[in-house]
XYZ file of C-alpha atoms in Angstrom:
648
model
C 0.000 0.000 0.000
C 2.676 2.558 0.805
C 4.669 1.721 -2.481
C 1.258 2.083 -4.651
C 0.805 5.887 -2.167
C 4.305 6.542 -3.567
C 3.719 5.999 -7.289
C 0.562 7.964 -7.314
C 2.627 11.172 -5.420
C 4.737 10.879 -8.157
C 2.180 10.285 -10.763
C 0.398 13.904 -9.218
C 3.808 15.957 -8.644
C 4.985 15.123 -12.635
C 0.892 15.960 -13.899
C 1.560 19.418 -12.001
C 5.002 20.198 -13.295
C 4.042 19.114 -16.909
C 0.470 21.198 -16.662
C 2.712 24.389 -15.578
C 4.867 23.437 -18.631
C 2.303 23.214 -21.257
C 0.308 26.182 -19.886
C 1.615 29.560 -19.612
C 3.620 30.017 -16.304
C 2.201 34.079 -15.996
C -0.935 32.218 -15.044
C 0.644 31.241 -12.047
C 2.478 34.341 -10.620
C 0.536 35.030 -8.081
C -0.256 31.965 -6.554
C 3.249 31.395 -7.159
C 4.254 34.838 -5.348
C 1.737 34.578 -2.310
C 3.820 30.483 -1.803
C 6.997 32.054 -1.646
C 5.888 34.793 0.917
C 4.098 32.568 2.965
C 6.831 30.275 3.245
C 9.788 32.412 3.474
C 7.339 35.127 5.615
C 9.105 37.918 3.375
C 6.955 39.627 0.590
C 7.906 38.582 -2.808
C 7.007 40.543 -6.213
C 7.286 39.746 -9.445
C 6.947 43.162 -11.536
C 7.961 41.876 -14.925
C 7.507 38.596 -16.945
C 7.581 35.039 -15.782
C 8.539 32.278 -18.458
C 9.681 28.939 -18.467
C 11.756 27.205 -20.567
C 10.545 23.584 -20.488
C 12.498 20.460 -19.648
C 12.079 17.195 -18.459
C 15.564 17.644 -16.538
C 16.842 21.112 -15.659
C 13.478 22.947 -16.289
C 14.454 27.262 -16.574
C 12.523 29.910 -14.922
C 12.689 33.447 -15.734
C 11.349 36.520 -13.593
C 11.858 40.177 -14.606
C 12.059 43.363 -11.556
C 11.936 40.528 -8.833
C 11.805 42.256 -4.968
C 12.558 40.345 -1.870
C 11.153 42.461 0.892
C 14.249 43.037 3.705
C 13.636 42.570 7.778
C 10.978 44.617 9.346
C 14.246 46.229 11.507
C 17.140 46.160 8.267
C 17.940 49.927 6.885
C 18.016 49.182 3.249
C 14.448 48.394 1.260
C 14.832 45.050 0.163
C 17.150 41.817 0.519
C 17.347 41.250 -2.979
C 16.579 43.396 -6.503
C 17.155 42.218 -9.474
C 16.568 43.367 -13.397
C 16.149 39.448 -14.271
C 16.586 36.569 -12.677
C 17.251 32.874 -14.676
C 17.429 29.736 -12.497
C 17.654 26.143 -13.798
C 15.694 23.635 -11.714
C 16.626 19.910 -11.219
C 13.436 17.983 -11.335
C 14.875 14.723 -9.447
C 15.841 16.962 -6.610
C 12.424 17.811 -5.644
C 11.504 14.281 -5.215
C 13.891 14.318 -1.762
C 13.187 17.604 -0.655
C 16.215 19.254 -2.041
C 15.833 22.584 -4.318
C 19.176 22.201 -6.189
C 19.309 24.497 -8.953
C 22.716 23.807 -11.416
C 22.404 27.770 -12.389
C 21.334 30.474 -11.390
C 22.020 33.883 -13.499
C 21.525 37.636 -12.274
C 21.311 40.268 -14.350
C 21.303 43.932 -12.342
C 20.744 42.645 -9.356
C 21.710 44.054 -6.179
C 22.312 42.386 -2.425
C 22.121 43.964 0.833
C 23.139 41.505 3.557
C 22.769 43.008 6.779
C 23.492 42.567 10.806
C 22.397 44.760 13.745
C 24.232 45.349 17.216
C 21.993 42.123 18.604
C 23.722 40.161 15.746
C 20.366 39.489 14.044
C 20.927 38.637 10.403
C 18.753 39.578 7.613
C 19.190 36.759 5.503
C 17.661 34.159 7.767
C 14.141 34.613 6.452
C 12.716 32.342 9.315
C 14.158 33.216 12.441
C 14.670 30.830 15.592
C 16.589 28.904 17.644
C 19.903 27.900 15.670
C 18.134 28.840 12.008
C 20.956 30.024 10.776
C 23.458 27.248 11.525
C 20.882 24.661 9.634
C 21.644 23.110 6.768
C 19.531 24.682 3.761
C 17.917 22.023 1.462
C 18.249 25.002 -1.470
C 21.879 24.201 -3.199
C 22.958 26.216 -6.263
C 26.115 25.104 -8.005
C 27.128 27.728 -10.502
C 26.144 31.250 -10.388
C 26.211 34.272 -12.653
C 26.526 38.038 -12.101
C 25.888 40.782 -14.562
C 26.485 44.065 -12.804
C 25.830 42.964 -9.659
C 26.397 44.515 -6.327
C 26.534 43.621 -2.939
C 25.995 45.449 0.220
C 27.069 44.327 3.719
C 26.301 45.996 6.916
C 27.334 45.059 10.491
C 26.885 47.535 13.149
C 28.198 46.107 15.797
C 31.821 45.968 14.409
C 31.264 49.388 12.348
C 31.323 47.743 9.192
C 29.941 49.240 6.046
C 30.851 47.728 2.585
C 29.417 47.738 -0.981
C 30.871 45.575 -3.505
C 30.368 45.431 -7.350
C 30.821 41.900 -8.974
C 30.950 41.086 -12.650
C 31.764 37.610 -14.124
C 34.093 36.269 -16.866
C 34.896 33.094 -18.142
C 37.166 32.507 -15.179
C 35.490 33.507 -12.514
C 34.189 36.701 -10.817
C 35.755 39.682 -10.211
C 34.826 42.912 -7.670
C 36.024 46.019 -6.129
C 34.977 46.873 -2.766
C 34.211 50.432 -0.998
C 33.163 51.609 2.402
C 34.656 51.079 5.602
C 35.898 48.597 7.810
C 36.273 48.741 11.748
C 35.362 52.463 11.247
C 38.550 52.684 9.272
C 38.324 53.626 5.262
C 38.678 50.368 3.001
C 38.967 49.612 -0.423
C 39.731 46.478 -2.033
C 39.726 44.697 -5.475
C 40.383 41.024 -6.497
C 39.171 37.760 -8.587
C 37.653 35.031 -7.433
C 36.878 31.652 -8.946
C 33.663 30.438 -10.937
C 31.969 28.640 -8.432
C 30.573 31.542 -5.738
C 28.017 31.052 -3.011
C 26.259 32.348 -0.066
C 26.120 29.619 1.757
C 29.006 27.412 3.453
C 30.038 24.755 1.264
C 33.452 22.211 2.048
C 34.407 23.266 -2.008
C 37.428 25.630 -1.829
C 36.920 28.834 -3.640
C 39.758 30.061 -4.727
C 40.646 34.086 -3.984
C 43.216 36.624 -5.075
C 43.151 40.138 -4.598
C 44.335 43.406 -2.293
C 42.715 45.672 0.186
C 43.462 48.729 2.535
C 41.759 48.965 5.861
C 43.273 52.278 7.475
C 46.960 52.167 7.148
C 47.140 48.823 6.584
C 47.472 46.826 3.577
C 46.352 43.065 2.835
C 47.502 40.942 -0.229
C 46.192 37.640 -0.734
C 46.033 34.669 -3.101
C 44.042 31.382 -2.129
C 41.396 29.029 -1.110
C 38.271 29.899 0.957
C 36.020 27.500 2.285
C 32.935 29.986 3.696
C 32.697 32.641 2.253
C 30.407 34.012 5.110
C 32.456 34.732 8.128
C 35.419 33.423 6.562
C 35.545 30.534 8.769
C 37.735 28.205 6.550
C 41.242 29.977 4.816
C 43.951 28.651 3.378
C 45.836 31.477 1.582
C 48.797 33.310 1.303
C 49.271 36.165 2.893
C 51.382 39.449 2.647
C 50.348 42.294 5.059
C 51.995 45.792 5.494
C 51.475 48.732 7.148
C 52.677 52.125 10.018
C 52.201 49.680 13.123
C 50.985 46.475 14.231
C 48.758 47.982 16.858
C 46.458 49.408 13.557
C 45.588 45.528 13.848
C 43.981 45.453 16.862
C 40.447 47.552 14.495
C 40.969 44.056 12.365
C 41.418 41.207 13.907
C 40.333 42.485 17.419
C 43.750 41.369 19.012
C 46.105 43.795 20.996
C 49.572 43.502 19.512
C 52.765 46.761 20.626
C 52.911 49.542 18.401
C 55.885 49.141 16.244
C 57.923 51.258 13.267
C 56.781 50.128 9.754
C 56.172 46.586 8.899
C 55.817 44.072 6.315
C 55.289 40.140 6.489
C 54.135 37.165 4.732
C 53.197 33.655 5.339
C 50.747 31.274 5.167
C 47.072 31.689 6.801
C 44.846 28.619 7.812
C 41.853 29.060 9.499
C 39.863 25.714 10.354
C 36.534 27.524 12.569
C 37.811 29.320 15.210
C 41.457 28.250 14.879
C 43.573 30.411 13.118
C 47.411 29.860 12.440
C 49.972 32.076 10.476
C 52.474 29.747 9.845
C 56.239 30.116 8.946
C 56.016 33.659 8.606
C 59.022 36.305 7.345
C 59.129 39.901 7.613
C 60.361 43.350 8.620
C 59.607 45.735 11.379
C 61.630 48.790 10.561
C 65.014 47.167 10.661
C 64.127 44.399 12.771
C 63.905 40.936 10.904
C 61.341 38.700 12.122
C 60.603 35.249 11.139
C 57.941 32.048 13.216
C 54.491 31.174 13.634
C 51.480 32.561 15.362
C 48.290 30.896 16.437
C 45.007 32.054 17.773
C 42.656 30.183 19.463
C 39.110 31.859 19.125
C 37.003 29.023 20.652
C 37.385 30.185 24.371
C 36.261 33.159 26.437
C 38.992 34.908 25.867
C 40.954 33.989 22.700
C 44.334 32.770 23.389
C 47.592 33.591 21.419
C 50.369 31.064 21.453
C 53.533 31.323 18.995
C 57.299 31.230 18.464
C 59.329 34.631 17.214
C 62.670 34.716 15.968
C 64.852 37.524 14.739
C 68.557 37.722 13.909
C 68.622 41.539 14.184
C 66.098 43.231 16.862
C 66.098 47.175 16.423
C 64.669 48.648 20.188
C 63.107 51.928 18.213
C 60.994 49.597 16.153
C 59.074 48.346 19.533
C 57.552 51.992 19.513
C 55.738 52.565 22.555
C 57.114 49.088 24.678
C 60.541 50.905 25.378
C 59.799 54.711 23.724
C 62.565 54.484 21.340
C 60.883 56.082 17.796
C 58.280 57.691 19.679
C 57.679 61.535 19.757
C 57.161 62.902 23.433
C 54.360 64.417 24.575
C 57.174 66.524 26.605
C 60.648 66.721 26.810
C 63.134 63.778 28.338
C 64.530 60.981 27.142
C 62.541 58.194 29.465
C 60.045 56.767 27.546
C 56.123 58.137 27.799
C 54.367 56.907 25.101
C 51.206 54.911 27.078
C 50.052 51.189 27.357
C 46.787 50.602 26.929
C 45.279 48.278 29.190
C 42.145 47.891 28.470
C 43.302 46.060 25.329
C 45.140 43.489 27.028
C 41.477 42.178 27.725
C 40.992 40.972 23.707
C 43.558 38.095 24.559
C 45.605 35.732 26.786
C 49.203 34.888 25.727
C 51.655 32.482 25.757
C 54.604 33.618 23.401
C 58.321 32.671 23.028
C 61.065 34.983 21.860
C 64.068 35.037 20.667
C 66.738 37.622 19.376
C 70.904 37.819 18.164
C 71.882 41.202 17.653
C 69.441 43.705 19.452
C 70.562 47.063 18.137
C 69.245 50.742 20.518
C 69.874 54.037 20.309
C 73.500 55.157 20.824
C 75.247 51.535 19.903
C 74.952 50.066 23.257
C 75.482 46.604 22.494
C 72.370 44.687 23.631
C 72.312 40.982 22.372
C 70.699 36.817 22.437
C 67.231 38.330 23.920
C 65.193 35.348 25.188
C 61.802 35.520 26.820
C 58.806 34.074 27.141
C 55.681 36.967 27.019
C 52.714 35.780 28.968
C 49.278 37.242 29.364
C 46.494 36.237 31.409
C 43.477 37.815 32.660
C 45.172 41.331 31.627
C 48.355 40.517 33.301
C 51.699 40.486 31.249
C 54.584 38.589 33.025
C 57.862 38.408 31.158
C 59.226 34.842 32.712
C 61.903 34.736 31.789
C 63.280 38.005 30.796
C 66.829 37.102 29.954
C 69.416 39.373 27.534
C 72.891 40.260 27.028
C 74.483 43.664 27.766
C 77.487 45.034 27.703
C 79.155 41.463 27.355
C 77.041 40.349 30.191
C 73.762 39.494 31.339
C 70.197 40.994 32.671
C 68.058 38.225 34.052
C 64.785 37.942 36.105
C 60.992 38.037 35.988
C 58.871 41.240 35.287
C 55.310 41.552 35.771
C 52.804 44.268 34.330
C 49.443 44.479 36.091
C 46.382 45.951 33.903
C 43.448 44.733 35.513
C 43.235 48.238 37.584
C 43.176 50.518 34.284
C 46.325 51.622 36.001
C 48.792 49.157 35.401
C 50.981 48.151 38.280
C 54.464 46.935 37.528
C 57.736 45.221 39.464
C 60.759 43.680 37.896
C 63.378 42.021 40.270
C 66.636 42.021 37.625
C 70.070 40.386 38.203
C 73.060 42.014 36.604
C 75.734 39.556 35.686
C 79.178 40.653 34.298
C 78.641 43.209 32.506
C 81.794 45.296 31.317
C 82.545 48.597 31.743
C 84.149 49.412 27.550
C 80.791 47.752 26.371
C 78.538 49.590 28.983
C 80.285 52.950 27.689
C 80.693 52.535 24.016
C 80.699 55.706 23.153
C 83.029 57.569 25.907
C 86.557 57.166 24.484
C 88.485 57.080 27.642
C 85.826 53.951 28.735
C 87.414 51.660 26.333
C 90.743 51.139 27.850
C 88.833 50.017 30.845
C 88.469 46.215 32.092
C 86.138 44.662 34.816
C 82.642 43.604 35.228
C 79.856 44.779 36.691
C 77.351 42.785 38.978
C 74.475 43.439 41.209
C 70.529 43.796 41.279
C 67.724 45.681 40.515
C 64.426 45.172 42.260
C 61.772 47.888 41.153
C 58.099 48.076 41.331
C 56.313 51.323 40.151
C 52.357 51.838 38.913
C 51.765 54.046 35.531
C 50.585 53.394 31.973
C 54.119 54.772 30.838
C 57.474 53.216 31.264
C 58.361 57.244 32.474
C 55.307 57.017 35.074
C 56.304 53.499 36.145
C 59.688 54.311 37.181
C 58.266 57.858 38.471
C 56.674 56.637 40.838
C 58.473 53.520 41.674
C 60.211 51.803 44.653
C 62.900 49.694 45.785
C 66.724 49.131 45.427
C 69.360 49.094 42.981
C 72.574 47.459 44.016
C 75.633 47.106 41.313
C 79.447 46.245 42.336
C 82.961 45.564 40.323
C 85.381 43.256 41.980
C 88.718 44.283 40.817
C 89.436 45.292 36.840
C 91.178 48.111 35.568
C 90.300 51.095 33.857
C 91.221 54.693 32.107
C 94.002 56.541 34.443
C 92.672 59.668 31.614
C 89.115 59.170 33.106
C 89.749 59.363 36.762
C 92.373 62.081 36.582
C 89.052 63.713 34.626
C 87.170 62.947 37.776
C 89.785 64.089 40.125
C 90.145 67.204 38.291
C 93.661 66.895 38.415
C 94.529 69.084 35.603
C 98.685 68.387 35.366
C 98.288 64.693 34.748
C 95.422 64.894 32.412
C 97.333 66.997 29.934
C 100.174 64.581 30.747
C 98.226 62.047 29.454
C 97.204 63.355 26.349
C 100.244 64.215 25.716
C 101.840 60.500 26.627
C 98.877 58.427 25.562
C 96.256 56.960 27.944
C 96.971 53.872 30.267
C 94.961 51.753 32.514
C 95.344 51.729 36.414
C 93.977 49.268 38.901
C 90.443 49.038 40.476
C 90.528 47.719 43.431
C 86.493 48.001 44.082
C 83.728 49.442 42.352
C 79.879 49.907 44.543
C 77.101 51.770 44.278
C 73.718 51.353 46.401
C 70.530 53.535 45.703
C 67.276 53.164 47.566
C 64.469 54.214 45.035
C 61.250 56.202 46.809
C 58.355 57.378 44.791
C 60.853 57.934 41.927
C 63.351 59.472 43.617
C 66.755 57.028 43.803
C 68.692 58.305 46.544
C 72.783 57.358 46.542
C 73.172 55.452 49.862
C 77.009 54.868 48.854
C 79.054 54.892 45.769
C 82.566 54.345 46.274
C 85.707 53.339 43.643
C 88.633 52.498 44.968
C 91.948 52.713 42.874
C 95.359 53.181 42.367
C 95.372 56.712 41.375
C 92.696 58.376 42.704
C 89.391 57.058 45.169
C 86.036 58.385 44.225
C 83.095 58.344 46.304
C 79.547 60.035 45.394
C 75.912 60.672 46.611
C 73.210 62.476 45.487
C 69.825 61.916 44.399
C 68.187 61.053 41.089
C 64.720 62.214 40.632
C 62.912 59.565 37.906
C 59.783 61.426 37.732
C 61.022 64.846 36.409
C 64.235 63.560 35.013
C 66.242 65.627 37.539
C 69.778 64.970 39.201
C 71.517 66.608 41.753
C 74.428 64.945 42.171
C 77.967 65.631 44.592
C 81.034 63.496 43.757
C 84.075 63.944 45.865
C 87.696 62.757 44.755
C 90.290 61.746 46.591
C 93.473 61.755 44.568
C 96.373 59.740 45.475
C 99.803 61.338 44.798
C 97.848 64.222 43.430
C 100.198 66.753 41.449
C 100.251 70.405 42.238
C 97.766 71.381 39.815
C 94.972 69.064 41.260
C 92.227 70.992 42.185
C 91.348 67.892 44.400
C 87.424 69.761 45.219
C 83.921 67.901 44.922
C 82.253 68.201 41.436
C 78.099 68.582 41.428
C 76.423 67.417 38.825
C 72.796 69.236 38.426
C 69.895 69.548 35.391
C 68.110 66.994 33.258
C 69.045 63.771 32.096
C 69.364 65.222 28.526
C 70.914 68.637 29.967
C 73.314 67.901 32.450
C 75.565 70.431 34.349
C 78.792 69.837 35.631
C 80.236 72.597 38.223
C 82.906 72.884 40.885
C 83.155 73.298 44.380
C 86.028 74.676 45.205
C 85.496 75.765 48.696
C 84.411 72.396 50.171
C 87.046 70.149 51.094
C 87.011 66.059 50.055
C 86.010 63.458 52.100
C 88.692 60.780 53.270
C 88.060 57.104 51.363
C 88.314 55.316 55.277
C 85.994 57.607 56.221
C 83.192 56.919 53.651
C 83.310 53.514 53.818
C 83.003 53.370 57.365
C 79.993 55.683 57.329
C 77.909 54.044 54.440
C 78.708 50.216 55.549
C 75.155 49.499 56.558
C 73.732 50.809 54.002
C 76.502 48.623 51.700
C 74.924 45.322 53.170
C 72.634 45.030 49.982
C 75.242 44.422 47.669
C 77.154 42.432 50.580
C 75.066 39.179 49.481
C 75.935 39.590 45.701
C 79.757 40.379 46.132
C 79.526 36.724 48.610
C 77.405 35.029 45.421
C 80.235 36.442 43.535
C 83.930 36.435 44.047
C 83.449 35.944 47.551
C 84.706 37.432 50.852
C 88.563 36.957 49.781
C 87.721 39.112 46.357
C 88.852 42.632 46.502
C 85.538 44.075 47.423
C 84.937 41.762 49.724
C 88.368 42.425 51.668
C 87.095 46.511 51.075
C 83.850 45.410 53.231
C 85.699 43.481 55.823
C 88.553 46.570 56.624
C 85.508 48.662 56.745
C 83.831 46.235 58.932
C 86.586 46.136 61.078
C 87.108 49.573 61.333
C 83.516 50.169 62.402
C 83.669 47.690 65.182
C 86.634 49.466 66.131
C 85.076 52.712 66.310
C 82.032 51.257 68.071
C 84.477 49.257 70.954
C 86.622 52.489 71.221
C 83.059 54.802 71.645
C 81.835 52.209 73.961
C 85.059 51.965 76.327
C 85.020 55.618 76.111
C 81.478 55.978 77.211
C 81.788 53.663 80.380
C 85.278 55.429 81.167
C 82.756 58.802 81.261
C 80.220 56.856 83.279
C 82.506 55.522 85.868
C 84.386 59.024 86.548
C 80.754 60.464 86.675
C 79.961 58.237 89.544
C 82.913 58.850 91.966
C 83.007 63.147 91.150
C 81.563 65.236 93.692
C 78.569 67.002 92.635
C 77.550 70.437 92.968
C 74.763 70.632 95.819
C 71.592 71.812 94.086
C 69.410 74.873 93.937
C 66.698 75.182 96.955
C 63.684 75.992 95.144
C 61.830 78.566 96.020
């Protein structure tokens, strides 16, 4: 019984078709019309002709000034208007509820997709629950444009685009208007034969450019959805002023940089995205890896591996200041973080560096690090580089979840050497020794300047024996005879028995506990303060020449101004400290770098035998003050006193 209902549905559905056939179809439009609005709940007209051109396969229908009425809430008119529209029917299709239809062909027809800030979407005709991720059972293989043009509209990412399409015998080709994240964008390209509106597993291939802002895309290969772009294989080249332009784009918070180029390979498979094996240039930085982003959580999550032979500081922009313009004069950097962008991604991030070049030469080199971000916090573990021919290692940590970002960095120097450190001071290079010590720092601002304004902590460095210029510290203890000796002679190195500085940092404001440098020639010891916030010094450095000639001067130099307008001046009428005497009175504030000389050389290195003299020499003072005090106690005990004043 079933088979037999079968074969007379079939018998009824091929009388209708061939009854449409035979008659004239304009008998039908409005019937036809009032089906299609009932079942797609949009109103459909048909102002012109409908014809069909008969067949027992692929059956064509042709409508003339065809509307497709938009959503009640969509700006433009209609969905769809078209001059004509041609569509081939297969007749075996209908049998299993499919529509497929092997053409389709517009001619002046004109598209106006459409999305509002609730993400509703104007092409899902019947909306509910899911609608739009269900399959449709209408598949067109092969469609044609004849000045077509499509419109696409998405307010909640400021997007506002009109496209006009044209097919060839290859394919289809368009240029595209409007703008993009708010940003102007224009862009032009070919694509393949085979286009459609739905997703579909066929690759479709894609060439063309565009410019979004400052920013410029090339691209040449396969997409898999065309809406949403959810499937990509393609090359890509991209270019423009700064990475941070991106963040408008791709809605991912990447530093500001110098100019930029690269190109590699993009795959997207949903909502994983990976630019793979990726070259280019960031100002004169060369960068080469692979980046991946991870869309499918709650916050997308950006994992990768960077490389680059030759690291230029100024192209990092705003991250160190270097190829920035001030807002005001200085030299520390003030360009601002912004925070609240650290939100649009977590990060996990490995890099890796040879040659870092900065401004003035100073040799920075073999950067590793590992950038992490979480919740709006960016931790550098580790944070490792090489300076000066030695090394800066330790942990920093940014804090943006405040909209003030809090910041601390506990640093370990290691070896670094006093030519390198000074590459550019001529009487440094004849110098040997390296430095060592710490720097623990923690500060709150969206600048580097305003972090280290308005940071505290200590800084502790130390040199355990070396040499260096005899020129420079004849300079320093202004001992004018044996400078012009020099110059005259030629420059030579003289022992240093102990190099140490210790600073206490206050709300910006890094105060010289003790810095001593004990050689051959001359001892130096200085104190002052340094004021981070407004870039301020105010400095006294007192020289104690050893065998000093007559011409020595042999007075304290104070160094005052900015950090880019220093001032050097004499005092002549203050008299120099003795070395003994400044290391006895700044020993406890020396026991910071105590530990690090003992990780160090140890307690037999020169610095360490520099801290136990002065060691002893303050317990000596202290025995000798105390045996003096209970000598003045026990004489005050046996003398008579005077008999006291009756009051009255």
């Amino acid at each position: 019984m079933r088979a037999l209902r079968w074969i007379g549905w079939l018998f009824l559905a091929f009388f209708a078709i061939a009854l449409i056939l035979v008659l004239s179809i304009g008998h039908f439009k409005g019937p036809i019309t009032r089906a299609l609005t009932n079942a797609t709940g949009r109103e459909i007209v048909i102002d012109g002709d409908l014809r069909v051109v008969p067949s027992l396969i692929h059956p064509t229908f042709r409508a003339e000034r065809v509307r497709v009425a938009n959503a009640d809430w969509g700006q433009y008119d209609y969905l769809l208007q078209a001059d004509v529209i041609e569509a081939s029917v297969s007749l075996a299709g209908l049998f299993i509820g499919r529509v497929v239809v092997p053409d389709v062909r517009l001619e002046g027809a004109a598209l106006a997709l459409e999305m509002d800030e609730e993400g509703r979407k104007n092409w899902i005709l019947r909306p509910g629950k899911d609608e739009d991720k269900k399959e449709s059972r209408v598949f067109i293989r092969h469609l044609t444009l004849d000045r077509g043009r499509l419109l696409y509209e998405d307010l909640g990412r400021k997007i506002s685009l009109a496209a006009d399409l044209e097919t060839d015998a290859s394919g289809v080709g368009f240029t595209i208007d409007g703008k993009y994240a708010g940003m102007p964008a224009k862009a032009k390209g070919h694509g393949g034969p085979v286009l459609s509106l739905r997703d579909t597993e066929e690759p479709y291939p894609l060439k063309g450019t565009a410019q979004i802002g400052d920013t410029r895309i090339d691209l040449d290969g396969n997409i898999t959805e065309l809406i949403g772009l959810s499937g990509l294989d393609t090359r890509i080249t991209l270019s423009g002023k700064s990475m941070d332009d991106l963040y408008g784009i791709i809605g991912v918070a990447l530093p500001s940089t110098s100019h930029y180029t690269t190109s590699g390979q993009l795959i997207r498979n949903g909502r994983l995205i990976r630019y793979e094996n990726f070259t280019g240039k960031v100002g004169e930085s060369d960068l080469e890896g692979t980046f991946q982003f991870d869309a499918g959580r709650k916050r997308p999550l950006m994992t990768g591996d960077l490389r680059s032979k030759t690291l230029n500081l100024a192209d990092l922009g705003s991250l160190v200041g270097t190829n920035q313009e001030r807002e005001r004069s200085g030299v520390l950097p003030d360009m601002s973080f912004d925070p609240s962008r650290w939100e649009s991604v977590d990060a996990d991030v490995k890099l890796q560096s040879g040659t870092i070049k900065r401004p003035k030469q100073l040799p920075i080199e073999n950067l590793r690090a590992r950038v992490l971000m979480k919740d709006s916090v960016l931790s550098l573990e580790p944070l490792d580089f090489g300076i000066a021919g030695g090394r800066l290692a330790g942990p920093a940590r940014l804090d943006g979840r405040g909209g003030t970002i809090s910041g601390d960095m506990v640093l370990r120097v290691q070896k670094l050497q006093l030519a390198k450190l000074f590459p550019t001071v001529k009487e440094a290079q004849a110098s040997l020794g390296s430095l060592g010590g710490a720097v623990d720092l923690k500060g709150r601002g969206n600048s580097v300047k305003d972090l280290l304004g308005t940071s505290n902590g200590k800084i502790a460095l130390y040199m355990d024996g070396g040499r260096i210029s005899r020129t420079l510290m004849e300079m320093l203890a202004l001992d004018l005879w044996n400078v012009a000796k020099l110059k005259l002679e030629g420059d030579e190195s003289i022992e240093v028995r102990c190099a140490i500085a210790d600073m206490d940092v206050k709300d910006g404001i890094a105060t010289i506990n003790a810095m001593i440098i004990d050689t051959s020639a001359v001892n130096v010891h200085a104190g002052g303060t340094i004021n981070l916030k407004t870039e301020e010094m105010n400095l006294r450095i007192e020289p104690e020449p050893k065998n000093a000639s007559l011409a020595s001067l042999n007075s304290p130099i104070h160094v005052r101004g900015t950090f880019s307008e220093p001032h050097v001046a004499l005092d002549a009428k203050a008299a120099a400290k003795g070395i003994g005497a400044i290391v006895m009175g700044v020993i406890n504030p020396l026991l910071a770098v105590i530990p690090l000389i003992n990780e160090g050389a140890g307690k037999d290195s020169p610095c360490g035998q520099l801290v136990a003299e002065a060691l002893a020499k303050t317990r000596d003072a202290s025995a000798k003050a105390a045996a003096s005090s209970a000598r003045s106690a026990a004489s005050g005990a046996t003398t008579q006193r005077p008999p006291s004043q009756p009051a009255r």
